[in-house]
Amino acid sequence: MDLNFNKNEDHNKLLLSELKQKFAKVKLGGGEKRIEKLHSEGKMTARERIAYLLDENSNSIEIGGFAGEGMYAEHGGCPCGGVVVKIGYVKGKQCIVVANDATVKAGAWFPITGKKNLRAQEIAMENRLPIIYLVDSAGVYLPMQDEIFPDKEHFGRIFRNNAQMSSMGITQIAAVMGSCVAGGAYLPIMSDEALIVDKTGSIFLAGSYLVKAAIGETIDNETLGGATTHCEISGVTDYKAKDDKDALDKIKSIVDKIGDYDKAGYNRIKAIKPALEPNDIYGILPKARNEQYDMMEIINRLVDNSEFEAYKDGYGQTIITGYARIDGWAVGIIANQRKVVKTKKGEMQFGGVIYSDSADKATRFIANCNQKKIPLVFLQDVTGFMVGSKSEHGGIIKDGAKMVNAVSNSVVPKFTVIVGNSYGAGNYAMCGKAYDPRLIFAWPSAELAVMGGTQAAKVLAQIEASSLKAKGEIIDEAKEDALFNKIKARYDEQTSPYYAASRLWTDAIIDPLDTRKWISIGIEAANHAPIQKPFNLGVIQV
């Protein structure tokens, strides 16, 4: 291995170490003292509940682990968005599990909590996956009620989705394992089947104190809305469990009897590991985001047996398109080529930039994959579309629009991996979050922004310097440098993969070596949902 490979490897493994350290902290939720308090009450934590529920030694992936990261500092923070979401297997059946984390503000709903719950429901609805709610929540976080309560994508949308999923025939199971109050009380009861844990679970529209204040009635919470009340008097819940494990065992038994699902029919054969060493990815991926590398070297370490059937190999070379298998699943791969390439006409094209010919190739490839019912995998390391008079006169806007059109109207499941840069309209064309990928996740090397930090900071610094000069301030070179560095530091923070993950612009930040697992689990989930409509590009300018 050369020196550059070793430097890249060291850098990327440091990023991976940082990821693991950050996630270890996230997994503590509200902290060890609050975990101990839960245990003293005879309750399991959200993560312990999910671990017990999911099949032992089976694969699972976590959605939104960094949701809320660095947000709401004035309110004490909201690690993991106050709710843990995983796709995994219960009695061999793939499910999505949503568990309130009662160590974080008693499981109260922050704005990001609502967004994460809606994302979990979106995944269930797109893939027709059974969804299991493990409820332990104090309800809406009142100091921020205006940001979580009234709008279309806020708290109330949860219950609308409950109703929609029920009409779609998607199984919903809820276990009330702690508080379940006010509007939140509708979630378990709008599920197909509801369980409640004796003595620790409670459901009511208003607790005992509010009942006393509102109508003068004196009553304790257990009598008002405990397990005995709702299983034997109101009939609101279907099963009473003696403790957390008993409730989770009942859920396992219910899931075990669910019938098989209609398959979408995506092609899968026996999986083969990549022939080339996947660990080499750490040394191939460059330390600096503006350095060149051959994306094929990455692809060959992700796909089965390192076999890739290129489509239009010699045309539109700044986008790689072709067929492969990942964990046995047939996929169509669309990847940004990050090395400078030479066209047949002898022209040089910059790596990571989308040109007219590469956009045209990608559009045709997307149509082919839709025709053949092959899921699409996008590997993003893109700085945007090519600019300048030659590109504009050649119709780059039209060709880019055709690619965006194809991505938007694609009916096969799409999966997006942000390997490196994800800038500007390149993010859109390569199936960014706005284009409904079934899963979108980033490597620690990822950056998401309208443009790169240096370019953006130069533009913003020039604008701010001009504004200050117009006010009569003297701006010398030292002040300009200080202004640039200040703006770049702020911009770089916003391009971080953690900034994106905290806001759920991506579903996760993962070890590159877990990419095959994420795509495989994602396609298996998508296989639950047969395609309902034909692929149609609509009106495009040829």
Coordinates of C-alpha atoms in Angstrom, one line a residue:
M1 CA 0.0 0.0 0.0
D2 CA 1.3 3.5 -0.8
L3 CA 1.7 6.3 1.8
N4 CA -1.4 8.1 0.5
F5 CA -3.5 5.0 1.1
N6 CA -2.2 4.8 4.7
K7 CA -3.0 8.4 5.3
N8 CA -6.5 8.0 4.0
E9 CA -7.0 4.9 6.1
D10 CA -5.9 6.6 9.3
H11 CA -8.1 9.6 8.6
N12 CA -11.2 7.5 7.8
K13 CA -10.7 5.2 10.8
L14 CA -10.4 8.2 13.0
L15 CA -13.8 9.4 11.6
L16 CA -15.2 6.0 12.3
S17 CA -13.9 6.0 15.9
E18 CA -15.5 9.5 16.4
L19 CA -18.8 8.0 15.1
K20 CA -18.6 5.1 17.6
Q21 CA -17.8 7.4 20.5
K22 CA -20.6 9.8 19.7
F23 CA -23.1 6.9 19.3
A24 CA -22.1 5.3 22.6
K25 CA -23.0 8.6 24.3
V26 CA -26.3 8.8 22.4
K27 CA -27.2 5.3 23.6
L28 CA -27.2 6.5 27.2
G29 CA -30.3 8.6 26.4
G30 CA -30.9 10.9 29.4
G31 CA -28.0 9.4 31.3
E32 CA -27.1 6.6 33.7
K33 CA -28.9 8.1 36.7
R34 CA -32.2 8.1 34.8
I35 CA -31.6 4.6 33.5
E36 CA -31.1 3.5 37.1
K37 CA -34.3 5.2 38.1
L38 CA -36.2 3.3 35.4
H39 CA -34.7 0.0 36.6
S40 CA -35.7 0.8 40.2
E41 CA -39.3 1.2 39.0
G42 CA -39.1 -2.3 37.5
K43 CA -39.0 -1.0 33.9
M44 CA -36.6 -1.6 31.1
T45 CA -35.1 1.1 28.9
A46 CA -36.3 1.7 25.4
R47 CA -33.1 0.0 24.0
E48 CA -33.4 -2.9 26.4
R49 CA -37.0 -3.4 25.3
I50 CA -36.1 -3.4 21.7
A51 CA -33.2 -5.8 22.2
Y52 CA -35.5 -8.2 24.1
L53 CA -38.2 -8.0 21.4
L54 CA -36.0 -8.5 18.3
D55 CA -34.8 -12.0 17.4
E56 CA -31.4 -12.8 19.0
N57 CA -28.4 -12.6 16.7
S58 CA -30.5 -11.2 13.9
N59 CA -29.6 -8.1 11.7
S60 CA -31.2 -4.8 12.5
I61 CA -30.6 -1.2 11.6
E62 CA -31.4 2.0 13.6
I63 CA -33.1 4.9 12.0
G64 CA -32.4 8.4 13.3
G65 CA -29.9 7.5 16.0
F66 CA -28.4 11.1 15.8
A67 CA -31.8 12.9 15.7
G68 CA -31.7 15.9 17.9
E69 CA -27.9 15.9 18.2
G70 CA -26.7 19.3 19.3
M71 CA -30.3 20.7 19.3
Y72 CA -32.4 22.1 22.2
A73 CA -29.5 22.9 24.4
E74 CA -31.6 25.5 26.3
H75 CA -34.0 22.7 27.2
G76 CA -31.4 20.2 28.3
G77 CA -31.1 18.5 24.9
C78 CA -33.0 15.6 23.3
P79 CA -30.6 12.7 22.6
C80 CA -31.8 10.4 19.8
G81 CA -34.9 12.6 19.5
G82 CA -36.3 11.0 22.7
V83 CA -37.3 7.9 20.7
V84 CA -35.5 4.8 19.5
V85 CA -36.5 3.4 16.0
K86 CA -35.2 0.1 14.6
I87 CA -36.0 -2.1 11.6
G88 CA -35.4 -5.7 12.7
Y89 CA -36.9 -9.2 13.0
V90 CA -39.5 -10.5 15.4
K91 CA -40.1 -14.2 15.1
G92 CA -38.4 -14.1 11.7
K93 CA -40.8 -11.3 10.4
Q94 CA -39.3 -8.0 9.5
C95 CA -40.9 -5.1 11.5
I96 CA -40.2 -1.6 12.5
V97 CA -40.2 -0.8 16.2
V98 CA -40.7 2.6 17.8
A99 CA -39.9 3.0 21.5
N100 CA -40.2 6.2 23.6
D101 CA -37.1 6.8 25.7
A102 CA -38.5 7.7 29.1
T103 CA -35.0 8.8 30.3
V104 CA -35.3 11.8 28.0
K105 CA -37.7 14.3 29.6
A106 CA -40.0 11.4 30.6
G107 CA -40.4 10.5 26.9
A108 CA -41.9 13.9 26.0
W109 CA -42.3 14.9 22.4
F110 CA -40.0 17.6 21.1
P111 CA -40.4 18.8 17.5
I112 CA -37.7 16.3 16.3
T113 CA -39.5 13.5 18.2
G114 CA -42.5 14.1 16.1
K115 CA -40.5 14.2 12.9
K116 CA -38.7 11.0 13.8
N117 CA -42.0 9.2 14.6
L118 CA -43.5 10.4 11.3
R119 CA -40.4 9.0 9.5
A120 CA -40.9 5.6 11.2
Q121 CA -44.5 5.6 10.0
E122 CA -43.5 6.7 6.5
I123 CA -41.1 3.7 6.3
A124 CA -43.9 1.4 7.5
M125 CA -46.3 2.8 5.0
E126 CA -43.9 2.8 2.0
N127 CA -42.8 -0.8 2.7
R128 CA -46.0 -2.1 4.3
L129 CA -44.0 -3.2 7.3
P130 CA -45.7 -4.2 10.6
I131 CA -45.1 -1.5 13.1
I132 CA -44.7 -1.9 16.9
Y133 CA -45.0 1.0 19.3
L134 CA -43.5 0.7 22.8
V135 CA -45.2 3.6 24.5
D136 CA -43.7 5.4 27.5
S137 CA -44.3 9.1 27.1
A138 CA -45.4 12.2 29.0
G139 CA -46.8 13.7 25.8
V140 CA -46.0 16.9 24.1
Y141 CA -43.1 18.9 25.5
L142 CA -45.2 21.9 26.6
P143 CA -42.5 24.7 26.4
M144 CA -42.3 23.9 22.6
Q145 CA -45.9 23.1 22.0
D146 CA -46.2 25.6 19.2
E147 CA -43.6 23.7 17.2
I148 CA -45.0 20.3 17.7
F149 CA -48.8 20.6 18.0
P150 CA -50.8 22.3 15.2
D151 CA -49.2 21.9 11.8
K152 CA -49.6 19.3 9.1
E153 CA -46.3 17.5 9.8
H154 CA -46.7 17.7 13.6
F155 CA -48.0 15.5 16.4
G156 CA -51.6 15.1 15.1
R157 CA -50.3 13.6 11.8
I158 CA -49.3 10.5 13.8
F159 CA -52.9 9.5 14.4
R160 CA -53.9 10.3 10.9
N161 CA -51.2 7.8 9.8
N162 CA -52.5 5.3 12.3
A163 CA -55.8 5.4 10.5
Q164 CA -54.3 5.3 7.1
M165 CA -52.1 2.3 7.9
S166 CA -55.1 0.5 9.3
S167 CA -57.0 1.0 6.1
M168 CA -53.9 -0.2 4.1
G169 CA -53.9 -3.5 6.1
I170 CA -50.5 -2.7 7.8
T171 CA -50.3 -4.4 11.2
Q172 CA -49.9 -2.0 14.2
I173 CA -49.3 -3.3 17.7
A174 CA -48.9 -1.0 20.7
A175 CA -47.7 -1.8 24.2
V176 CA -48.3 0.9 26.9
M177 CA -45.3 0.4 29.2
G178 CA -45.4 3.7 31.0
S179 CA -47.3 7.0 30.7
C180 CA -49.6 7.5 27.8
V181 CA -51.4 10.8 28.2
A182 CA -53.6 13.4 26.5
G183 CA -53.6 13.2 22.7
G184 CA -50.9 10.6 22.8
A185 CA -53.5 8.2 24.3
Y186 CA -55.0 7.8 20.8
L187 CA -51.9 6.2 19.3
P188 CA -52.2 2.7 21.0
I189 CA -56.0 2.7 20.7
M190 CA -55.8 3.4 17.0
S191 CA -53.5 0.4 16.6
D192 CA -54.9 -3.0 15.8
E193 CA -54.0 -4.5 19.2
A194 CA -53.0 -2.8 22.4
L195 CA -51.3 -4.2 25.5
I196 CA -50.8 -2.5 28.9
V197 CA -48.3 -3.3 31.7
D198 CA -49.9 -3.7 35.1
K199 CA -49.0 -1.0 37.7
T200 CA -46.5 0.9 35.4
G201 CA -48.7 1.5 32.3
S202 CA -51.4 4.1 32.3
I203 CA -53.7 5.7 29.6
F204 CA -55.8 8.8 30.1
L205 CA -56.8 12.0 28.4
A206 CA -56.1 13.9 31.6
G207 CA -54.2 12.8 34.7
S208 CA -55.5 12.9 38.3
Y209 CA -54.3 16.4 39.0
L210 CA -55.9 17.8 35.9
V211 CA -59.2 15.9 36.6
K212 CA -59.2 17.4 40.1
A213 CA -58.6 20.9 38.7
A214 CA -61.1 20.5 35.8
I215 CA -64.1 18.8 37.4
G216 CA -63.2 18.5 41.1
E217 CA -63.1 14.7 41.1
T218 CA -60.5 13.1 43.4
I219 CA -59.0 9.9 41.9
D220 CA -55.6 8.2 41.7
N221 CA -53.9 7.6 38.3
E222 CA -54.1 3.8 38.6
T223 CA -57.9 3.8 39.1
L224 CA -58.3 6.4 36.5
G225 CA -56.4 4.7 33.7
G226 CA -54.3 1.7 34.8
A227 CA -54.2 -1.8 33.4
T228 CA -57.1 -3.2 35.4
T229 CA -59.3 -0.3 34.4
H230 CA -58.7 -0.5 30.7
C231 CA -58.6 -4.3 30.5
E232 CA -61.6 -5.0 32.7
I233 CA -63.8 -1.9 32.8
S234 CA -63.3 0.4 29.8
G235 CA -62.2 -2.3 27.3
V236 CA -59.7 0.2 25.8
T237 CA -56.8 -2.3 25.8
D238 CA -56.8 -6.0 24.7
Y239 CA -54.1 -7.6 26.9
K240 CA -52.8 -7.0 30.4
A241 CA -49.1 -7.9 31.0
K242 CA -47.5 -8.3 34.4
D243 CA -44.2 -6.6 33.5
D244 CA -42.2 -5.4 30.5
K245 CA -40.9 -8.8 29.5
D246 CA -44.4 -10.3 29.7
A247 CA -45.7 -7.6 27.4
L248 CA -42.9 -8.1 24.9
D249 CA -43.4 -11.9 24.9
K250 CA -47.1 -11.3 24.1
I251 CA -46.1 -9.1 21.1
K252 CA -43.8 -11.9 19.9
S253 CA -46.7 -14.3 20.1
I254 CA -49.0 -11.9 18.1
V255 CA -46.4 -11.3 15.4
D256 CA -45.6 -15.0 15.2
K257 CA -49.1 -15.6 13.8
I258 CA -49.2 -12.9 11.2
G259 CA -49.7 -14.4 7.7
D260 CA -47.2 -14.0 4.9
Y261 CA -47.1 -10.9 2.7
D262 CA -47.5 -10.4 -1.1
K263 CA -44.0 -10.0 -2.6
A264 CA -42.9 -7.2 -4.9
G265 CA -40.7 -9.8 -6.5
Y266 CA -37.2 -8.2 -6.5
N267 CA -34.6 -10.6 -7.8
R268 CA -32.4 -12.4 -5.2
I269 CA -30.0 -15.3 -5.3
K270 CA -27.5 -16.6 -2.8
A271 CA -25.3 -13.8 -1.5
I272 CA -21.5 -13.8 -2.2
K273 CA -19.1 -11.5 -0.3
P274 CA -17.1 -9.0 -2.4
A275 CA -14.0 -10.7 -4.0
L276 CA -11.9 -7.5 -3.2
E277 CA -11.2 -6.6 0.5
P278 CA -14.0 -4.2 1.8
N279 CA -11.6 -2.8 4.4
D280 CA -9.6 -1.2 1.6
I281 CA -12.5 1.4 1.4
Y282 CA -10.9 3.3 4.3
G283 CA -7.7 3.7 2.3
I284 CA -9.3 4.4 -1.1
L285 CA -11.6 7.2 0.1
P286 CA -9.4 10.4 0.2
K287 CA -8.9 12.5 3.3
A288 CA -9.7 15.7 1.5
R289 CA -13.1 16.1 -0.1
N290 CA -11.7 17.7 -3.3
E291 CA -9.2 14.9 -4.1
Q292 CA -9.8 12.5 -6.9
Y293 CA -10.3 8.7 -6.6
D294 CA -11.9 6.0 -8.7
M295 CA -15.4 5.3 -7.5
M296 CA -15.2 1.9 -9.2
E297 CA -12.7 0.9 -6.5
I298 CA -15.4 1.6 -3.9
I299 CA -18.2 -0.2 -5.9
N300 CA -16.0 -3.3 -6.4
R301 CA -15.8 -3.6 -2.6
L302 CA -19.5 -3.3 -2.0
V303 CA -21.0 -5.6 -4.6
D304 CA -21.2 -9.4 -4.6
N305 CA -18.1 -11.1 -5.9
S306 CA -16.9 -7.6 -6.9
E307 CA -18.8 -8.2 -10.2
F308 CA -20.3 -5.1 -12.0
E309 CA -21.9 -5.0 -15.4
A310 CA -21.4 -1.4 -16.7
Y311 CA -24.0 0.3 -18.7
K312 CA -22.8 2.8 -21.4
D313 CA -19.3 2.5 -20.0
G314 CA -17.6 4.9 -22.4
Y315 CA -20.3 7.5 -22.5
G316 CA -21.1 10.2 -19.8
Q317 CA -18.2 9.0 -17.7
T318 CA -18.7 11.3 -14.7
I319 CA -21.6 9.1 -13.7
I320 CA -21.1 5.3 -13.4
T321 CA -24.2 3.2 -14.2
G322 CA -24.5 -0.6 -14.1
Y323 CA -26.0 -3.7 -12.7
A324 CA -24.7 -5.8 -9.7
R325 CA -25.9 -7.7 -6.7
I326 CA -25.7 -6.7 -3.1
D327 CA -26.2 -9.5 -0.6
G328 CA -27.8 -11.5 -3.4
W329 CA -30.3 -8.7 -4.4
A330 CA -30.1 -7.4 -8.0
V331 CA -29.5 -3.7 -8.0
G332 CA -28.9 -0.9 -10.5
I333 CA -26.1 1.4 -9.3
I334 CA -25.8 5.1 -10.2
A335 CA -22.6 6.6 -8.8
N336 CA -20.6 9.8 -9.2
Q337 CA -17.2 9.1 -10.7
R338 CA -14.7 11.2 -8.7
K339 CA -11.7 11.1 -11.1
V340 CA -11.1 13.4 -14.0
V341 CA -12.0 11.6 -17.2
K342 CA -11.2 12.1 -20.9
T343 CA -14.0 11.9 -23.5
K344 CA -13.8 10.4 -26.9
K345 CA -13.5 13.9 -28.3
G346 CA -10.3 14.4 -26.1
E347 CA -12.1 16.8 -23.7
M348 CA -11.4 16.6 -19.9
Q349 CA -14.3 16.3 -17.5
F350 CA -14.1 17.0 -13.8
G351 CA -14.8 14.2 -11.4
G352 CA -17.9 14.5 -9.2
V353 CA -19.6 16.9 -11.7
I354 CA -22.7 16.0 -13.7
Y355 CA -22.4 16.8 -17.4
S356 CA -25.1 16.7 -20.0
D357 CA -24.0 13.3 -21.3
S358 CA -23.8 11.7 -17.8
A359 CA -27.2 13.1 -16.9
D360 CA -28.6 11.6 -20.2
K361 CA -27.0 8.3 -19.4
A362 CA -28.4 8.2 -15.9
T363 CA -31.9 9.1 -17.1
R364 CA -31.9 6.2 -19.6
F365 CA -30.5 3.8 -17.0
I366 CA -33.2 4.7 -14.4
A367 CA -35.9 4.0 -17.0
N368 CA -34.3 0.6 -17.8
C369 CA -34.2 -0.4 -14.1
N370 CA -37.9 0.6 -13.7
Q371 CA -38.7 -1.5 -16.8
K372 CA -37.0 -4.5 -15.3
K373 CA -38.1 -4.0 -11.7
I374 CA -34.6 -3.5 -10.3
P375 CA -34.1 -1.4 -7.2
L376 CA -31.8 1.6 -7.6
V377 CA -28.7 2.4 -5.4
F378 CA -27.3 5.9 -5.6
L379 CA -23.7 6.5 -4.4
Q380 CA -23.3 10.2 -4.0
D381 CA -20.1 12.2 -4.2
V382 CA -21.2 15.1 -6.3
T383 CA -20.4 18.8 -6.4
G384 CA -23.2 19.7 -8.8
F385 CA -23.9 20.2 -12.5
M386 CA -21.3 21.6 -14.9
V387 CA -21.6 25.4 -15.3
G388 CA -20.3 27.8 -18.0
S389 CA -21.4 28.9 -21.4
K390 CA -20.5 25.7 -23.2
S391 CA -22.7 23.7 -20.8
E392 CA -25.5 26.2 -20.8
H393 CA -25.5 26.3 -24.6
G394 CA -25.4 22.5 -24.7
G395 CA -28.6 22.3 -22.6
I396 CA -27.3 21.2 -19.2
I397 CA -30.5 22.5 -17.5
K398 CA -32.7 20.5 -19.9
D399 CA -30.6 17.3 -19.4
G400 CA -30.4 17.8 -15.6
A401 CA -34.2 18.3 -15.5
K402 CA -34.6 15.0 -17.4
M403 CA -32.5 13.2 -14.8
V404 CA -34.4 14.8 -11.9
N405 CA -37.7 13.8 -13.7
A406 CA -36.6 10.2 -13.9
V407 CA -35.5 10.1 -10.3
S408 CA -38.8 11.7 -9.2
N409 CA -41.1 9.3 -11.1
S410 CA -39.1 6.1 -10.5
V411 CA -41.4 3.5 -9.0
V412 CA -38.8 0.9 -8.0
P413 CA -37.3 1.4 -4.5
K414 CA -34.4 3.8 -4.3
F415 CA -31.6 3.8 -1.7
T416 CA -29.1 6.6 -1.3
V417 CA -25.6 6.4 0.2
I418 CA -23.8 9.7 0.7
V419 CA -20.2 8.7 0.4
G420 CA -18.6 12.2 0.2
N421 CA -19.9 15.5 -1.2
S422 CA -23.6 16.1 -1.7
Y423 CA -23.8 19.6 -3.0
G424 CA -26.6 21.7 -4.6
A425 CA -28.7 20.3 -7.4
G426 CA -26.4 17.3 -7.5
N427 CA -28.0 16.2 -4.2
Y428 CA -31.4 16.3 -6.0
A429 CA -30.4 14.5 -9.1
M430 CA -28.7 11.8 -7.1
C431 CA -31.8 11.1 -5.1
G432 CA -31.5 13.3 -2.0
K433 CA -34.0 13.2 0.8
A434 CA -36.6 15.3 -1.1
Y435 CA -36.8 12.5 -3.7
D436 CA -38.2 9.8 -1.4
P437 CA -35.4 7.2 -1.1
R438 CA -36.6 4.3 1.0
L439 CA -33.5 4.8 3.1
I440 CA -30.8 7.5 2.9
F441 CA -27.7 7.2 5.0
A442 CA -24.2 8.8 5.1
W443 CA -20.7 7.7 5.7
P444 CA -18.6 9.7 8.2
S445 CA -16.9 11.3 5.3
A446 CA -20.1 12.9 4.0
E447 CA -20.8 16.6 3.5
L448 CA -24.2 18.1 2.6
A449 CA -24.6 21.7 1.5
V450 CA -25.6 24.0 -1.3
M451 CA -21.9 24.3 -2.1
G452 CA -18.5 23.4 -0.6
G453 CA -17.5 25.3 2.6
T454 CA -14.6 27.2 1.0
Q455 CA -16.6 28.5 -2.0
A456 CA -19.6 29.4 0.1
A457 CA -17.5 31.2 2.7
K458 CA -15.7 33.2 0.0
V459 CA -19.1 34.3 -1.4
L460 CA -20.6 35.1 2.0
A461 CA -17.4 36.9 3.2
Q462 CA -17.4 39.1 0.1
I463 CA -21.0 40.0 0.6
E464 CA -20.5 40.8 4.3
A465 CA -17.3 42.8 3.6
S466 CA -19.0 44.9 1.0
S467 CA -21.9 45.6 3.4
L468 CA -19.4 46.7 6.1
K469 CA -17.5 48.9 3.6
A470 CA -20.8 50.5 2.5
K471 CA -21.3 51.5 6.2
G472 CA -17.9 53.2 6.2
E473 CA -15.9 50.5 8.0
I474 CA -12.3 49.9 6.9
I475 CA -11.8 46.3 6.0
D476 CA -8.1 45.4 5.6
E477 CA -6.7 42.0 4.6
A478 CA -6.5 40.7 8.2
K479 CA -10.1 41.6 8.8
E480 CA -11.2 39.9 5.6
D481 CA -9.3 36.7 6.6
A482 CA -10.9 36.8 10.0
L483 CA -14.3 37.2 8.5
F484 CA -13.7 34.4 6.0
N485 CA -12.5 32.0 8.8
K486 CA -15.5 32.8 11.0
I487 CA -18.0 32.2 8.2
K488 CA -16.2 29.1 7.0
A489 CA -16.2 27.6 10.5
R490 CA -20.0 28.2 10.8
Y491 CA -20.6 26.8 7.3
D492 CA -18.4 23.7 7.9
E493 CA -20.4 22.9 11.0
Q494 CA -23.6 22.9 8.9
T495 CA -22.1 20.6 6.3
S496 CA -21.2 18.0 8.8
P497 CA -23.0 14.6 8.5
Y498 CA -24.0 15.0 12.1
Y499 CA -25.8 18.3 11.4
A500 CA -27.7 16.5 8.7
A501 CA -28.4 13.4 10.8
S502 CA -29.6 15.5 13.8
R503 CA -32.3 17.0 11.5
L504 CA -33.2 13.7 9.9
W505 CA -32.0 14.8 6.5
T506 CA -30.4 11.4 6.6
D507 CA -31.5 8.2 8.4
A508 CA -28.1 7.4 9.8
I509 CA -24.4 7.8 9.7
I510 CA -22.8 4.3 9.3
D511 CA -19.6 2.5 9.0
P512 CA -19.0 2.0 5.3
L513 CA -18.7 -1.7 5.9
D514 CA -22.3 -1.8 7.0
T515 CA -23.5 -0.5 3.6
R516 CA -24.3 -3.9 2.3
K517 CA -26.4 -4.7 5.4
W518 CA -28.4 -1.5 5.1
I519 CA -29.2 -1.9 1.4
S520 CA -30.1 -5.6 1.9
I521 CA -32.5 -4.9 4.8
G522 CA -33.9 -2.0 2.9
I523 CA -34.7 -4.1 -0.2
E524 CA -36.2 -6.8 1.9
A525 CA -38.5 -4.2 3.5
A526 CA -39.4 -2.8 0.0
N527 CA -40.2 -6.4 -1.1
H528 CA -43.3 -6.2 1.2
A529 CA -44.9 -3.5 -1.1
P530 CA -45.7 -4.6 -4.6
I531 CA -45.4 -1.7 -7.2
Q532 CA -48.9 -0.2 -7.7
K533 CA -48.3 2.1 -10.7
P534 CA -46.4 2.0 -14.0
F535 CA -43.2 4.1 -14.5
N536 CA -44.1 7.2 -16.5
L537 CA -41.7 10.1 -17.1
G538 CA -44.5 12.5 -18.0
V539 CA -43.6 15.5 -20.1
I540 CA -39.9 16.0 -20.8
Q541 CA -38.0 18.1 -23.3
V542 CA -36.0 15.9 -25.6

